[in-house]
Amino acid sequence: MPRISPSILRAAHSTSPNLARLLPVCRDLESAENELRWLGEHASATAPTNRAAAHRLKAMCERRRSGVPLQYILGSQPFGDLDIKCASGVLIPRPETEAYTVHLARLLKTGHHLPRTTTATRAPEQRPPLRIVDLCTGTGCIPLLLYSLLSPSFPALDIHGVDISPRALSLSRQNLHSALSRSQVPPPSPGRSIAFHHGDILSTSWRHEVLPGLIPRCDVLVSNPPYISPASWRFGRDELSYSTRKFEPKLALVPRRVSDLPRGCRSEDVFYAALLDIARVLEPSTALFEFGDAAQGRRILQLALEHPFSRDAELELWRDYPDLENPGDGGVGAETSIHVVDQSGKGRVIPLRGCGNIRSIVVRKSKPRTA
């Protein structure tokens, strides 16, 4: 990380001591000025007097200087058209997660990634029910944004979020209540619902005994599971920031140790083996799983190619921003496909969509799911 020049530090201090407090963590004046503006607006809106607001702003800048994420200090993070509450102990929503959630919703509204019986030519009132499941839901940002974006197109819409953390489930339900009170999402009705449940995805008994009774099937399965390796967490590798390691929950980032790790599966990839097993139970037409980087993406791709659920499915890899065009300039990230060899030794070409870092895998079943 480049050092900050003394001249920039002096310029920040001459403008405002609070700006100087933010500069070390923001790294440049423009970012520090933006954060100071947001923190100042929050302090003014939440303090009873100007004097109290000034004290609160200084305290918030001190917390930010120590590395506390801005979202925990402000208490929220924009996610699409929603304002998602954030709190210590629950993972903060990322822009890349928002990007693929919005893109997925756009595809679903046009009839892509759904059974062939659900087509874009049907009027919304004629479309069959759509059921979506989000595993490792955290703040509930993915189910809530999908619920907001898809409700106008699917009057019969059923969305479920699942997480192992009681704190995350409490926050996801708070976010649902907040979105309802602000009219950011439509109220539940007999044909339209959203709910959050406790569940341990790595538990074999939960997957095979509890889950089928809780959610018999779904059309779309989404997950942003823990995928950081223990070494990356311990030593801050793979661009994992100090702030993330110190303040965000390890439970949401690093898979816990399991005694029955699948053969050849790394500890940081264990959730994907479980997710594919769950997909085999729920039989979604589309499954979308976020991961950490291109190397992990290749490993998850191999898992998918060998798993009964996805062995014969259409596979894609999405970059950070799947709705943006690839630059195609021959530089880093310009590839539009990945060549792999499946279990039978047959070569396959897997499309890469969008621009940015390789971020998620999409599994699409080519045949409509049987009732």
PDB file of N, CA and C in Angstrom, residues 48-124:
ATOM      1  N   PRO A  48     -28.953  15.840  18.982  1.00  0.00           N
ATOM      2  CA  PRO A  48     -29.986  16.839  19.308  1.00  0.00           C
ATOM      3  C   PRO A  48     -29.547  18.285  19.084  1.00  0.00           C
ATOM      4  N   THR A  49     -28.235  18.571  19.163  1.00  0.00           N
ATOM      5  CA  THR A  49     -27.748  19.941  19.000  1.00  0.00           C
ATOM      6  C   THR A  49     -26.513  19.947  18.105  1.00  0.00           C
ATOM      7  N   ASN A  50     -26.135  21.125  17.630  1.00  0.00           N
ATOM      8  CA  ASN A  50     -24.927  21.248  16.814  1.00  0.00           C
ATOM      9  C   ASN A  50     -23.688  20.847  17.603  1.00  0.00           C
ATOM     10  N   ARG A  51     -23.649  21.196  18.867  1.00  0.00           N
ATOM     11  CA  ARG A  51     -22.502  20.847  19.711  1.00  0.00           C
ATOM     12  C   ARG A  51     -22.405  19.333  19.857  1.00  0.00           C
ATOM     13  N   ALA A  52     -23.544  18.709  20.099  1.00  0.00           N
ATOM     14  CA  ALA A  52     -23.554  17.247  20.219  1.00  0.00           C
ATOM     15  C   ALA A  52     -23.168  16.592  18.899  1.00  0.00           C
ATOM     16  N   ALA A  53     -23.607  17.187  17.781  1.00  0.00           N
ATOM     17  CA  ALA A  53     -23.265  16.645  16.462  1.00  0.00           C
ATOM     18  C   ALA A  53     -21.765  16.713  16.222  1.00  0.00           C
ATOM     19  N   ALA A  54     -21.131  17.818  16.642  1.00  0.00           N
ATOM     20  CA  ALA A  54     -19.686  17.953  16.469  1.00  0.00           C
ATOM     21  C   ALA A  54     -18.935  16.910  17.278  1.00  0.00           C
ATOM     22  N   HIS A  55     -19.378  16.676  18.516  1.00  0.00           N
ATOM     23  CA  HIS A  55     -18.738  15.642  19.344  1.00  0.00           C
ATOM     24  C   HIS A  55     -18.943  14.261  18.726  1.00  0.00           C
ATOM     25  N   ARG A  56     -20.162  14.019  18.246  1.00  0.00           N
ATOM     26  CA  ARG A  56     -20.454  12.712  17.641  1.00  0.00           C
ATOM     27  C   ARG A  56     -19.630  12.497  16.383  1.00  0.00           C
ATOM     28  N   LEU A  57     -19.485  13.526  15.562  1.00  0.00           N
ATOM     29  CA  LEU A  57     -18.707  13.405  14.334  1.00  0.00           C
ATOM     30  C   LEU A  57     -17.253  13.080  14.649  1.00  0.00           C
ATOM     31  N   LYS A  58     -16.674  13.754  15.626  1.00  0.00           N
ATOM     32  CA  LYS A  58     -15.287  13.469  16.002  1.00  0.00           C
ATOM     33  C   LYS A  58     -15.144  12.013  16.462  1.00  0.00           C
ATOM     34  N   ALA A  59     -16.093  11.542  17.280  1.00  0.00           N
ATOM     35  CA  ALA A  59     -16.028  10.168  17.776  1.00  0.00           C
ATOM     36  C   ALA A  59     -16.152   9.158  16.629  1.00  0.00           C
ATOM     37  N   MET A  60     -17.020   9.451  15.674  1.00  0.00           N
ATOM     38  CA  MET A  60     -17.183   8.554  14.533  1.00  0.00           C
ATOM     39  C   MET A  60     -15.921   8.532  13.674  1.00  0.00           C
ATOM     40  N   CYS A  61     -15.296   9.677  13.484  1.00  0.00           N
ATOM     41  CA  CYS A  61     -14.049   9.730  12.709  1.00  0.00           C
ATOM     42  C   CYS A  61     -12.932   8.968  13.406  1.00  0.00           C
ATOM     43  N   GLU A  62     -12.903   9.022  14.738  1.00  0.00           N
ATOM     44  CA  GLU A  62     -11.908   8.254  15.486  1.00  0.00           C
ATOM     45  C   GLU A  62     -12.141   6.753  15.312  1.00  0.00           C
ATOM     46  N   ARG A  63     -13.396   6.341  15.343  1.00  0.00           N
ATOM     47  CA  ARG A  63     -13.706   4.925  15.126  1.00  0.00           C
ATOM     48  C   ARG A  63     -13.307   4.500  13.718  1.00  0.00           C
ATOM     49  N   ARG A  64     -13.613   5.365  12.764  1.00  0.00           N
ATOM     50  CA  ARG A  64     -13.256   5.040  11.376  1.00  0.00           C
ATOM     51  C   ARG A  64     -11.754   4.954  11.208  1.00  0.00           C
ATOM     52  N   ARG A  65     -10.999   5.842  11.867  1.00  0.00           N
ATOM     53  CA  ARG A  65      -9.549   5.814  11.778  1.00  0.00           C
ATOM     54  C   ARG A  65      -8.985   4.498  12.325  1.00  0.00           C
ATOM     55  N   SER A  66      -9.655   3.914  13.305  1.00  0.00           N
ATOM     56  CA  SER A  66      -9.189   2.642  13.877  1.00  0.00           C
ATOM     57  C   SER A  66      -9.516   1.451  12.986  1.00  0.00           C
ATOM     58  N   GLY A  67     -10.235   1.689  11.882  1.00  0.00           N
ATOM     59  CA  GLY A  67     -10.526   0.626  10.931  1.00  0.00           C
ATOM     60  C   GLY A  67     -11.950   0.121  10.931  1.00  0.00           C
ATOM     61  N   VAL A  68     -12.811   0.642  11.817  1.00  0.00           N
ATOM     62  CA  VAL A  68     -14.196   0.187  11.851  1.00  0.00           C
ATOM     63  C   VAL A  68     -14.844   0.503  10.495  1.00  0.00           C
ATOM     64  N   PRO A  69     -15.480  -0.460   9.847  1.00  0.00           N
ATOM     65  CA  PRO A  69     -16.104  -0.200   8.548  1.00  0.00           C
ATOM     66  C   PRO A  69     -17.122   0.932   8.607  1.00  0.00           C
ATOM     67  N   LEU A  70     -17.151   1.721   7.568  1.00  0.00           N
ATOM     68  CA  LEU A  70     -18.062   2.859   7.497  1.00  0.00           C
ATOM     69  C   LEU A  70     -19.511   2.412   7.682  1.00  0.00           C
ATOM     70  N   GLN A  71     -19.857   1.245   7.143  1.00  0.00           N
ATOM     71  CA  GLN A  71     -21.251   0.772   7.206  1.00  0.00           C
ATOM     72  C   GLN A  71     -21.677   0.472   8.641  1.00  0.00           C
ATOM     73  N   TYR A  72     -20.754  -0.001   9.476  1.00  0.00           N
ATOM     74  CA  TYR A  72     -21.096  -0.243  10.875  1.00  0.00           C
ATOM     75  C   TYR A  72     -21.289   1.074  11.622  1.00  0.00           C
ATOM     76  N   ILE A  73     -20.549   2.097  11.244  1.00  0.00           N
ATOM     77  CA  ILE A  73     -20.671   3.397  11.907  1.00  0.00           C
ATOM     78  C   ILE A  73     -21.967   4.089  11.491  1.00  0.00           C
ATOM     79  N   LEU A  74     -22.243   4.096  10.182  1.00  0.00           N
ATOM     80  CA  LEU A  74     -23.468   4.724   9.679  1.00  0.00           C
ATOM     81  C   LEU A  74     -24.699   3.862   9.928  1.00  0.00           C
ATOM     82  N   GLY A  75     -24.488   2.554  10.055  1.00  0.00           N
ATOM     83  CA  GLY A  75     -25.594   1.652  10.347  1.00  0.00           C
ATOM     84  C   GLY A  75     -26.343   1.136   9.140  1.00  0.00           C
ATOM     85  N   SER A  76     -25.828   1.420   7.932  1.00  0.00           N
ATOM     86  CA  SER A  76     -26.541   0.947   6.745  1.00  0.00           C
ATOM     87  C   SER A  76     -25.621   0.944   5.536  1.00  0.00           C
ATOM     88  N   GLN A  77     -26.111   0.305   4.456  1.00  0.00           N
ATOM     89  CA  GLN A  77     -25.399   0.263   3.179  1.00  0.00           C
ATOM     90  C   GLN A  77     -26.438   0.247   2.060  1.00  0.00           C
ATOM     91  N   PRO A  78     -26.352   1.161   1.091  1.00  0.00           N
ATOM     92  CA  PRO A  78     -27.267   1.080  -0.059  1.00  0.00           C
ATOM     93  C   PRO A  78     -27.051  -0.233  -0.814  1.00  0.00           C
ATOM     94  N   PHE A  79     -28.150  -0.820  -1.252  1.00  0.00           N
ATOM     95  CA  PHE A  79     -28.103  -2.085  -1.998  1.00  0.00           C
ATOM     96  C   PHE A  79     -29.236  -2.042  -2.993  1.00  0.00           C
ATOM     97  N   GLY A  80     -28.920  -1.710  -4.249  1.00  0.00           N
ATOM     98  CA  GLY A  80     -29.976  -1.432  -5.205  1.00  0.00           C
ATOM     99  C   GLY A  80     -30.744  -0.213  -4.742  1.00  0.00           C
ATOM    100  N   ASP A  81     -32.072  -0.307  -4.740  1.00  0.00           N
ATOM    101  CA  ASP A  81     -32.917   0.787  -4.262  1.00  0.00           C
ATOM    102  C   ASP A  81     -33.191   0.702  -2.766  1.00  0.00           C
ATOM    103  N   LEU A  82     -32.593  -0.274  -2.103  1.00  0.00           N
ATOM    104  CA  LEU A  82     -32.849  -0.486  -0.678  1.00  0.00           C
ATOM    105  C   LEU A  82     -31.746   0.127   0.174  1.00  0.00           C
ATOM    106  N   ASP A  83     -32.084   0.387   1.416  1.00  0.00           N
ATOM    107  CA  ASP A  83     -31.112   0.830   2.406  1.00  0.00           C
ATOM    108  C   ASP A  83     -31.025  -0.286   3.442  1.00  0.00           C
ATOM    109  N   ILE A  84     -29.954  -1.079   3.370  1.00  0.00           N
ATOM    110  CA  ILE A  84     -29.831  -2.268   4.193  1.00  0.00           C
ATOM    111  C   ILE A  84     -29.138  -1.931   5.510  1.00  0.00           C
ATOM    112  N   LYS A  85     -29.798  -2.247   6.625  1.00  0.00           N
ATOM    113  CA  LYS A  85     -29.192  -2.031   7.934  1.00  0.00           C
ATOM    114  C   LYS A  85     -27.978  -2.945   8.106  1.00  0.00           C
ATOM    115  N   CYS A  86     -26.921  -2.393   8.670  1.00  0.00           N
ATOM    116  CA  CYS A  86     -25.706  -3.158   8.942  1.00  0.00           C
ATOM    117  C   CYS A  86     -25.384  -3.071  10.428  1.00  0.00           C
ATOM    118  N   ALA A  87     -24.838  -4.147  10.975  1.00  0.00           N
ATOM    119  CA  ALA A  87     -24.485  -4.169  12.395  1.00  0.00           C
ATOM    120  C   ALA A  87     -23.327  -5.117  12.603  1.00  0.00           C
ATOM    121  N   SER A  88     -22.556  -4.844  13.637  1.00  0.00           N
ATOM    122  CA  SER A  88     -21.425  -5.705  13.973  1.00  0.00           C
ATOM    123  C   SER A  88     -21.879  -7.150  14.117  1.00  0.00           C
ATOM    124  N   GLY A  89     -21.078  -8.068  13.572  1.00  0.00           N
ATOM    125  CA  GLY A  89     -21.406  -9.485  13.658  1.00  0.00           C
ATOM    126  C   GLY A  89     -22.117 -10.023  12.438  1.00  0.00           C
ATOM    127  N   VAL A  90     -22.440  -9.142  11.470  1.00  0.00           N
ATOM    128  CA  VAL A  90     -23.107  -9.579  10.239  1.00  0.00           C
ATOM    129  C   VAL A  90     -22.341  -8.983   9.056  1.00  0.00           C
ATOM    130  N   LEU A  91     -22.095  -9.809   8.051  1.00  0.00           N
ATOM    131  CA  LEU A  91     -21.301  -9.388   6.903  1.00  0.00           C
ATOM    132  C   LEU A  91     -21.938  -8.202   6.183  1.00  0.00           C
ATOM    133  N   ILE A  92     -21.105  -7.253   5.774  1.00  0.00           N
ATOM    134  CA  ILE A  92     -21.562  -6.063   5.061  1.00  0.00           C
ATOM    135  C   ILE A  92     -21.802  -6.412   3.590  1.00  0.00           C
ATOM    136  N   PRO A  93     -22.938  -6.019   3.006  1.00  0.00           N
ATOM    137  CA  PRO A  93     -23.178  -6.279   1.573  1.00  0.00           C
ATOM    138  C   PRO A  93     -22.138  -5.590   0.701  1.00  0.00           C
ATOM    139  N   ARG A  94     -21.729  -6.276  -0.382  1.00  0.00           N
ATOM    140  CA  ARG A  94     -20.726  -5.750  -1.303  1.00  0.00           C
ATOM    141  C   ARG A  94     -21.355  -5.323  -2.625  1.00  0.00           C
ATOM    142  N   PRO A  95     -20.711  -4.368  -3.316  1.00  0.00           N
ATOM    143  CA  PRO A  95     -21.239  -3.922  -4.614  1.00  0.00           C
ATOM    144  C   PRO A  95     -21.336  -5.040  -5.644  1.00  0.00           C
ATOM    145  N   GLU A  96     -20.370  -5.980  -5.630  1.00  0.00           N
ATOM    146  CA  GLU A  96     -20.387  -7.071  -6.608  1.00  0.00           C
ATOM    147  C   GLU A  96     -21.610  -7.972  -6.391  1.00  0.00           C
ATOM    148  N   THR A  97     -21.978  -8.175  -5.131  1.00  0.00           N
ATOM    149  CA  THR A  97     -23.163  -8.977  -4.830  1.00  0.00           C
ATOM    150  C   THR A  97     -24.419  -8.281  -5.337  1.00  0.00           C
ATOM    151  N   GLU A  98     -24.464  -6.975  -5.148  1.00  0.00           N
ATOM    152  CA  GLU A  98     -25.589  -6.197  -5.679  1.00  0.00           C
ATOM    153  C   GLU A  98     -25.666  -6.323  -7.199  1.00  0.00           C
ATOM    154  N   ALA A  99     -24.510  -6.275  -7.870  1.00  0.00           N
ATOM    155  CA  ALA A  99     -24.487  -6.289  -9.337  1.00  0.00           C
ATOM    156  C   ALA A  99     -25.072  -7.589  -9.886  1.00  0.00           C
ATOM    157  N   TYR A 100     -24.661  -8.744  -9.331  1.00  0.00           N
ATOM    158  CA  TYR A 100     -25.191  -9.982  -9.904  1.00  0.00           C
ATOM    159  C   TYR A 100     -26.632 -10.233  -9.473  1.00  0.00           C
ATOM    160  N   THR A 101     -27.038  -9.692  -8.320  1.00  0.00           N
ATOM    161  CA  THR A 101     -28.435  -9.822  -7.906  1.00  0.00           C
ATOM    162  C   THR A 101     -29.349  -9.065  -8.865  1.00  0.00           C
ATOM    163  N   VAL A 102     -28.972  -7.854  -9.206  1.00  0.00           N
ATOM    164  CA  VAL A 102     -29.754  -7.054 -10.150  1.00  0.00           C
ATOM    165  C   VAL A 102     -29.781  -7.729 -11.523  1.00  0.00           C
ATOM    166  N   HIS A 103     -28.632  -8.261 -11.959  1.00  0.00           N
ATOM    167  CA  HIS A 103     -28.574  -8.912 -13.268  1.00  0.00           C
ATOM    168  C   HIS A 103     -29.435 -10.179 -13.287  1.00  0.00           C
ATOM    169  N   LEU A 104     -29.385 -10.948 -12.214  1.00  0.00           N
ATOM    170  CA  LEU A 104     -30.211 -12.148 -12.131  1.00  0.00           C
ATOM    171  C   LEU A 104     -31.683 -11.790 -12.200  1.00  0.00           C
ATOM    172  N   ALA A 105     -32.093 -10.755 -11.478  1.00  0.00           N
ATOM    173  CA  ALA A 105     -33.502 -10.335 -11.506  1.00  0.00           C
ATOM    174  C   ALA A 105     -33.926  -9.936 -12.915  1.00  0.00           C
ATOM    175  N   ARG A 106     -33.037  -9.244 -13.630  1.00  0.00           N
ATOM    176  CA  ARG A 106     -33.355  -8.822 -15.000  1.00  0.00           C
ATOM    177  C   ARG A 106     -33.567 -10.048 -15.898  1.00  0.00           C
ATOM    178  N   LEU A 107     -32.716 -11.046 -15.751  1.00  0.00           N
ATOM    179  CA  LEU A 107     -32.859 -12.258 -16.561  1.00  0.00           C
ATOM    180  C   LEU A 107     -34.142 -13.009 -16.215  1.00  0.00           C
ATOM    181  N   LEU A 108     -34.460 -13.074 -14.923  1.00  0.00           N
ATOM    182  CA  LEU A 108     -35.675 -13.782 -14.517  1.00  0.00           C
ATOM    183  C   LEU A 108     -36.921 -13.082 -15.047  1.00  0.00           C
ATOM    184  N   LYS A 109     -36.915 -11.768 -15.049  1.00  0.00           N
ATOM    185  CA  LYS A 109     -38.086 -11.021 -15.549  1.00  0.00           C
ATOM    186  C   LYS A 109     -38.306 -11.224 -17.040  1.00  0.00           C
ATOM    187  N   THR A 110     -37.230 -11.501 -17.766  1.00  0.00           N
ATOM    188  CA  THR A 110     -37.373 -11.723 -19.205  1.00  0.00           C
ATOM    189  C   THR A 110     -37.565 -13.199 -19.547  1.00  0.00           C
ATOM    190  N   GLY A 111     -37.672 -14.041 -18.511  1.00  0.00           N
ATOM    191  CA  GLY A 111     -37.934 -15.456 -18.736  1.00  0.00           C
ATOM    192  C   GLY A 111     -36.707 -16.325 -18.816  1.00  0.00           C
ATOM    193  N   HIS A 112     -35.504 -15.738 -18.809  1.00  0.00           N
ATOM    194  CA  HIS A 112     -34.288 -16.534 -18.829  1.00  0.00           C
ATOM    195  C   HIS A 112     -34.059 -17.177 -17.455  1.00  0.00           C
ATOM    196  N   HIS A 113     -33.351 -18.297 -17.468  1.00  0.00           N
ATOM    197  CA  HIS A 113     -32.962 -18.995 -16.245  1.00  0.00           C
ATOM    198  C   HIS A 113     -34.156 -19.517 -15.461  1.00  0.00           C
ATOM    199  N   LEU A 114     -35.260 -19.752 -16.168  1.00  0.00           N
ATOM    200  CA  LEU A 114     -36.435 -20.354 -15.555  1.00  0.00           C
ATOM    201  C   LEU A 114     -36.877 -21.537 -16.403  1.00  0.00           C
ATOM    202  N   PRO A 115     -37.749 -22.414 -15.836  1.00  0.00           N
ATOM    203  CA  PRO A 115     -38.267 -23.505 -16.661  1.00  0.00           C
ATOM    204  C   PRO A 115     -38.913 -22.974 -17.924  1.00  0.00           C
ATOM    205  N   ARG A 116     -38.902 -23.757 -18.970  1.00  0.00           N
ATOM    206  CA  ARG A 116     -39.418 -23.300 -20.261  1.00  0.00           C
ATOM    207  C   ARG A 116     -40.898 -22.971 -20.232  1.00  0.00           C
ATOM    208  N   THR A 117     -41.592 -23.456 -19.195  1.00  0.00           N
ATOM    209  CA  THR A 117     -43.013 -23.129 -19.070  1.00  0.00           C
ATOM    210  C   THR A 117     -43.216 -21.679 -18.656  1.00  0.00           C
ATOM    211  N   THR A 118     -42.150 -21.019 -18.169  1.00  0.00           N
ATOM    212  CA  THR A 118     -42.233 -19.610 -17.775  1.00  0.00           C
ATOM    213  C   THR A 118     -41.531 -18.796 -18.832  1.00  0.00           C
ATOM    214  N   THR A 119     -42.281 -18.107 -19.676  1.00  0.00           N
ATOM    215  CA  THR A 119     -41.679 -17.388 -20.790  1.00  0.00           C
ATOM    216  C   THR A 119     -41.942 -15.908 -20.677  1.00  0.00           C
ATOM    217  N   ALA A 120     -41.099 -15.134 -21.377  1.00  0.00           N
ATOM    218  CA  ALA A 120     -41.243 -13.681 -21.352  1.00  0.00           C
ATOM    219  C   ALA A 120     -42.515 -13.229 -22.063  1.00  0.00           C
ATOM    220  N   THR A 121     -43.095 -14.100 -22.893  1.00  0.00           N
ATOM    221  CA  THR A 121     -44.291 -13.703 -23.638  1.00  0.00           C
ATOM    222  C   THR A 121     -45.537 -13.734 -22.768  1.00  0.00           C
ATOM    223  N   ARG A 122     -45.471 -14.401 -21.630  1.00  0.00           N
ATOM    224  CA  ARG A 122     -46.632 -14.456 -20.760  1.00  0.00           C
ATOM    225  C   ARG A 122     -46.803 -13.142 -20.010  1.00  0.00           C
ATOM    226  N   ALA A 123     -48.057 -12.734 -19.849  1.00  0.00           N
ATOM    227  CA  ALA A 123     -48.341 -11.588 -19.003  1.00  0.00           C
ATOM    228  C   ALA A 123     -48.017 -11.960 -17.562  1.00  0.00           C
ATOM    229  N   PRO A 124     -47.634 -10.981 -16.726  1.00  0.00           N
ATOM    230  CA  PRO A 124     -47.256 -11.305 -15.350  1.00  0.00           C
ATOM    231  C   PRO A 124     -48.301 -12.129 -14.606  1.00  0.00           C
TER     232      PRO A 124
END
